Structure formats: C-alpha cells, structure tokens
mmCIF file of C-alpha atoms in Angstrom:
data_model
loop_
_atom_site.group_PDB
_atom_site.id
_atom_site.type_symbol
_atom_site.label_atom_id
_atom_site.label_comp_id
_atom_site.label_asym_id
_atom_site.label_seq_id
_atom_site.Cartn_x
_atom_site.Cartn_y
_atom_site.Cartn_z
ATOM 1 C CA GLU A 3 -0.141 0.002 0.142
ATOM 2 C CA LEU A 4 2.982 2.914 0.624
ATOM 3 C CA ARG A 5 4.617 1.384 -2.916
ATOM 4 C CA GLN A 6 1.220 1.789 -4.696
ATOM 5 C CA THR A 7 0.286 5.474 -2.589
ATOM 6 C CA MET A 8 4.168 6.556 -3.182
ATOM 7 C CA HIS A 9 3.550 5.712 -7.155
ATOM 8 C CA MET A 10 0.707 7.499 -6.898
ATOM 9 C CA ALA A 11 2.264 10.753 -5.360
ATOM 10 C CA LEU A 12 4.253 11.296 -8.280
ATOM 11 C CA VAL A 13 1.467 12.606 -10.262
ATOM 12 C CA ASP A 14 -1.558 12.865 -7.395
ATOM 13 C CA GLU A 15 -0.209 15.840 -4.650
ATOM 14 C CA ASP A 16 -3.518 14.770 -1.955
ATOM 15 C CA SER A 17 -1.143 11.311 -2.203
ATOM 16 C CA LYS A 18 1.716 12.816 -0.727
ATOM 17 C CA TRP A 19 0.258 13.512 2.763
ATOM 18 C CA LYS A 20 -1.122 9.165 3.000
ATOM 19 C CA ILE A 21 2.574 8.084 2.790
ATOM 20 C CA GLU A 22 3.742 9.433 5.877
ATOM 21 C CA ILE A 23 0.259 7.670 7.577
ATOM 22 C CA LEU A 24 1.321 4.665 6.080
ATOM 23 C CA ARG A 25 4.841 4.652 6.902
ATOM 24 C CA ALA A 26 4.199 5.301 10.511
ATOM 25 C CA ARG A 27 1.276 2.128 10.143
ATOM 26 C CA ILE A 28 4.460 0.559 9.032
ATOM 27 C CA GLU A 29 6.055 0.906 12.129
ATOM 28 C CA GLU A 30 3.478 0.812 14.515
ATOM 29 C CA LYS A 31 2.886 -2.970 13.144
ATOM 30 C CA GLU A 32 6.916 -4.079 13.396
ATOM 31 C CA ILE A 33 6.433 -2.840 16.595
ATOM 32 C CA GLU A 34 3.755 -4.930 17.404
ATOM 33 C CA LEU A 35 5.348 -7.686 15.689
ATOM 34 C CA GLU A 36 8.257 -7.701 18.079
ATOM 35 C CA PHE A 37 6.206 -7.336 20.779
ATOM 36 C CA LEU A 38 4.390 -10.477 20.358
ATOM 37 C CA LYS A 39 7.830 -12.425 19.425
ATOM 38 C CA GLN A 40 8.853 -11.686 22.587
ATOM 39 C CA MET A 41 5.221 -12.823 23.832
ATOM 40 C CA LEU A 42 5.685 -16.010 21.813
ATOM 41 C CA GLY A 43 9.096 -16.535 23.513
ATOM 42 C CA ARG A 44 7.461 -16.504 27.130
ATOM 43 C CA THR A 45 5.453 -19.516 25.784
ATOM 44 C CA GLU A 46 8.337 -22.015 25.560
ATOM 45 C CA VAL A 47 8.522 -23.924 28.864
ATOM 46 C CA THR A 48 11.890 -25.912 29.459
ATOM 47 C CA ALA A 49 12.046 -28.188 31.709
ATOM 48 C CA PRO A 50 15.428 -27.715 34.757
ATOM 49 C CA ARG A 51 16.947 -31.392 33.762
ATOM 50 C CA GLU A 52 16.646 -34.189 31.080
ATOM 51 C CA GLY A 53 14.068 -36.574 31.651
ATOM 52 C CA VAL A 54 10.608 -38.301 31.049
ATOM 53 C CA ALA A 55 7.737 -35.759 31.192
ATOM 54 C CA ILE A 56 4.771 -37.390 32.718
ATOM 55 C CA TYR A 57 1.382 -36.067 31.792
ATOM 56 C CA ASN A 58 -2.152 -37.583 32.551
ATOM 57 C CA ASP A 59 -3.872 -36.295 29.517
ATOM 58 C CA PRO A 60 -2.613 -33.533 27.037
ATOM 59 C CA GLY A 61 -6.774 -33.439 25.991
ATOM 60 C CA ASP A 62 -6.941 -31.858 29.608
ATOM 61 C CA LEU A 63 -4.875 -28.803 28.558
ATOM 62 C CA ILE A 64 -6.410 -27.772 25.619
ATOM 63 C CA GLY A 65 -8.361 -24.480 25.102
ATOM 64 C CA VAL A 66 -8.065 -24.248 29.622
ATOM 65 C CA PRO A 67 -6.266 -21.036 30.501
ATOM 66 C CA VAL A 68 -2.741 -21.792 32.502
ATOM 67 C CA ARG A 69 -2.054 -19.679 35.505
ATOM 68 C CA ILE A 70 1.609 -18.824 36.290
ATOM 69 C CA GLY A 71 3.111 -21.638 38.677
ATOM 70 C CA GLN A 72 0.130 -24.281 37.965
ATOM 71 C CA LYS A 73 1.679 -27.999 37.505
ATOM 72 C CA LEU A 74 0.844 -29.382 33.711
ATOM 73 C CA MET A 75 3.730 -32.102 34.235
ATOM 74 C CA GLU A 76 6.331 -33.762 36.202
ATOM 75 C CA VAL A 77 9.738 -34.541 34.657
ATOM 76 C CA ALA A 78 11.645 -37.693 35.998
ATOM 77 C CA GLY A 79 14.916 -39.036 35.097
ATOM 78 C CA GLU A 80 14.982 -42.272 33.050
ATOM 79 C CA HIS A 81 16.798 -44.010 35.637
ATOM 80 C CA GLU A 82 15.434 -42.795 38.516
ATOM 81 C CA SER A 83 12.423 -44.544 39.293
ATOM 82 C CA ALA A 84 11.350 -44.824 42.934
ATOM 83 C CA LEU A 85 8.191 -45.949 44.496
ATOM 84 C CA MET A 86 5.047 -43.787 45.842
ATOM 85 C CA ILE A 87 3.252 -45.567 48.761
ATOM 86 C CA TRP A 88 0.215 -44.941 50.052
ATOM 87 C CA LEU A 89 -0.270 -46.389 53.558
ATOM 88 C CA PRO A 90 -3.507 -46.488 54.958
ATOM 89 C CA ALA A 91 -3.878 -44.296 58.105
ATOM 90 C CA ASP A 92 -5.527 -47.223 60.001
ATOM 91 C CA ASN A 93 -2.807 -49.829 59.018
ATOM 92 C CA ALA A 94 0.072 -46.799 60.116
ATOM 93 C CA ILE A 95 3.021 -48.220 61.907
ATOM 94 C CA THR A 96 6.048 -46.616 62.984
ATOM 95 C CA LEU A 97 9.041 -46.600 60.391
ATOM 96 C CA GLU A 98 12.654 -45.505 60.061
ATOM 97 C CA THR A 99 14.249 -44.436 57.146
ATOM 98 C CA GLY A 100 16.117 -47.524 55.070
ATOM 99 C CA ALA A 101 13.267 -49.455 56.401
ATOM 100 C CA ASP A 102 13.053 -52.501 54.181
ATOM 101 C CA VAL A 103 10.624 -52.465 51.066
ATOM 102 C CA ARG A 104 9.264 -55.390 48.602
ATOM 103 C CA PHE A 105 7.394 -54.203 45.637
ATOM 104 C CA PHE A 106 5.437 -56.990 43.386
ATOM 105 C CA LEU A 107 4.014 -55.722 40.590
ATOM 106 C CA ASN A 108 0.510 -56.119 38.919
ATOM 107 C CA ILE A 109 1.917 -57.516 35.954
ATOM 108 C CA ARG A 110 4.916 -59.374 37.236
ATOM 109 C CA PRO A 111 3.985 -59.952 40.807
ATOM 110 C CA ASP A 112 6.573 -63.228 40.682
ATOM 111 C CA ASP A 113 9.646 -61.426 40.776
ATOM 112 C CA PRO A 114 9.946 -58.780 43.023
ATOM 113 C CA PHE A 115 11.513 -55.946 43.677
ATOM 114 C CA ASP A 116 13.699 -54.662 46.721
ATOM 115 C CA ALA A 117 13.693 -51.306 48.009
ATOM 116 C CA ASP A 118 14.646 -48.826 51.069
ATOM 117 C CA LEU A 119 12.224 -46.403 52.450
ATOM 118 C CA GLU A 120 13.899 -43.184 52.136
ATOM 119 C CA ARG A 121 10.905 -40.759 53.107
ATOM 120 C CA ALA A 122 7.784 -40.963 55.247
ATOM 121 C CA ALA A 123 5.075 -38.194 55.584
ATOM 122 C CA PHE A 124 3.984 -36.828 58.772
ATOM 123 C CA THR A 125 0.689 -36.466 58.161
ATOM 124 C CA ALA A 126 -1.449 -38.568 56.737
ATOM 125 C CA GLU A 127 -3.460 -36.442 53.488
ATOM 126 C CA MET A 128 -6.244 -37.950 50.778
ATOM 127 C CA SER A 129 -4.661 -40.406 48.590
ATOM 128 C CA PRO A 130 -6.012 -41.108 44.702
ATOM 129 C CA ASP A 131 -9.013 -43.573 46.148
ATOM 130 C CA ASN A 132 -10.040 -41.443 48.646
ATOM 131 C CA THR A 133 -8.830 -42.811 51.764
ATOM 132 C CA LEU A 134 -7.169 -41.114 54.415
ATOM 133 C CA ALA A 135 -3.281 -42.766 53.824
ATOM 134 C CA TYR A 136 0.227 -41.539 54.798
ATOM 135 C CA ARG A 137 2.965 -40.861 51.366
ATOM 136 C CA LEU A 138 6.087 -42.949 51.621
ATOM 137 C CA ARG A 139 8.789 -43.203 49.374
ATOM 138 C CA ALA A 140 11.555 -46.078 48.382
ATOM 139 C CA VAL A 141 14.226 -46.129 46.120
ATOM 140 C CA PHE A 142 15.406 -49.236 44.753
ATOM 141 C CA ASP A 143 18.157 -51.484 45.900
ATOM 142 C CA GLU A 144 19.250 -53.277 42.999
ATOM 143 C CA LYS A 145 21.028 -51.653 40.182
ATOM 144 C CA ASP A 146 21.767 -54.348 37.894
ATOM 145 C CA LYS A 147 17.643 -54.805 37.506
ATOM 146 C CA ILE A 148 16.333 -52.700 35.474
ATOM 147 C CA ALA A 149 13.693 -51.021 37.788
ATOM 148 C CA PRO A 150 9.837 -50.837 36.555
ATOM 149 C CA ARG A 151 8.299 -48.611 33.840
ATOM 150 C CA ILE A 152 6.735 -45.025 35.589
ATOM 151 C CA GLY A 153 3.234 -44.789 35.768
ATOM 152 C CA LEU A 154 2.860 -48.883 36.313
ATOM 153 C CA ARG A 155 0.999 -50.058 39.822
ATOM 154 C CA GLY A 156 1.834 -53.350 42.447
ATOM 155 C CA LEU A 157 1.162 -53.762 46.103
ATOM 156 C CA ALA A 158 4.338 -53.031 48.669
ATOM 157 C CA ARG A 159 5.369 -54.933 52.135
ATOM 158 C CA VAL A 160 6.916 -52.306 54.228
ATOM 159 C CA GLU A 161 8.572 -53.878 57.298
ATOM 160 C CA GLY A 162 9.033 -51.952 60.637
ATOM 161 C CA LYS A 163 9.861 -52.418 63.846
ATOM 162 C CA ARG A 164 9.016 -56.031 65.473
ATOM 163 C CA VAL A 165 6.208 -56.306 68.256
ATOM 164 C CA PRO A 166 4.853 -58.424 70.391
ATOM 165 C CA LEU A 167 1.785 -60.267 68.702
ATOM 166 C CA ILE A 168 -0.616 -58.279 71.317
ATOM 167 C CA MET A 169 0.420 -54.638 70.947
ATOM 168 C CA TYR A 170 -0.660 -55.441 66.997
ATOM 169 C CA LEU A 171 -4.286 -57.179 67.977
ATOM 170 C CA MET A 172 -5.247 -54.737 70.584
ATOM 171 C CA ARG A 173 -3.707 -51.694 68.865
ATOM 172 C CA ARG A 174 -7.643 -50.764 67.866
ATOM 173 C CA PRO A 175 -10.962 -52.092 67.509
ATOM 174 C CA TYR A 176 -12.617 -54.171 64.800
#
C-alpha cells in the first residue's frame, strides 16, 4: 500500500500526505510484531533437567487458561525410578528411614523388587482412591536389575519394627 501510494504521489499531490501515515502504521506494526515475538518466546517452557515428561492426558489442557506456577507435568529422570506408596492411616506403623520394602508389580508378581524407605510423610492426606493415607517414598536397591517403568502399579510390603503380637492385635478395635 505504501509503494502504491508513493507511485500515486508522483502524479497526485493529495497522495503525498498519506505516505507519512502509512510509514507510521508500518512502524507500529513492526513494534507490535516484536512484542508478539517476545510473548511467544515466553510461552516456551523448558525443564530444569533432562528426563521423561509425565502427565495424565494432554487433552485436559486444551483450551484451558494456564496460571503462573500451575503444575502441568512432572519431569522424571529415566533411570531414577522410585516408589510412591500410600500407607492407609488405619494400618500406620512406626517406620524408620532405610526400612525394607518389597514391591510386587501387578503385571509380574512373581519377581518382586527390593527397595529402601527413603521418606515417610508426617501427616496423613487424601490418597488418589479417596482414603486417608501416609505418603511414603522408597528407592530401589538393585542397580543391576532394571527398575519398573514409570506409572506401573502394584503392592508394597513395608517392614517396620517387631512388636509383640498382643500389641498388634490390641492397637485398634475391629
């Protein structure tokens, strides 16, 4: 449009004043383009480390506005598998760091994994199956055995201190 107006200004005196308006509009659009490029650069999210992105369903985020600080996904190291165990509050026992954990996969219960308890939550919270439970974290012992893939489920046996049978039976009414 600017080029056409410049050609028109050679023969038409009224077109000369439009040239400055069109140049100002071009400059405005260039500034707007630079601003949009900066905004687009802010939409790129990078992880602080390499790993596997873990999220439930990417379709859940389509069309949903995202807030600053909102957790979209987790990044897990490929070889840093750990167990997240939900210990029901009514089965809570005293556990110490380093306690033995045995993990039986649902898909392969005949070949359990050994792990050590790394952390136990101090307070109970609602678990994914809507029960009150303590969150435990255990790390796998066996470095030569390939750890299970992220997201698999199973049962875990966590060993605590030995107590007399009467203490176990009398700890809560049935």
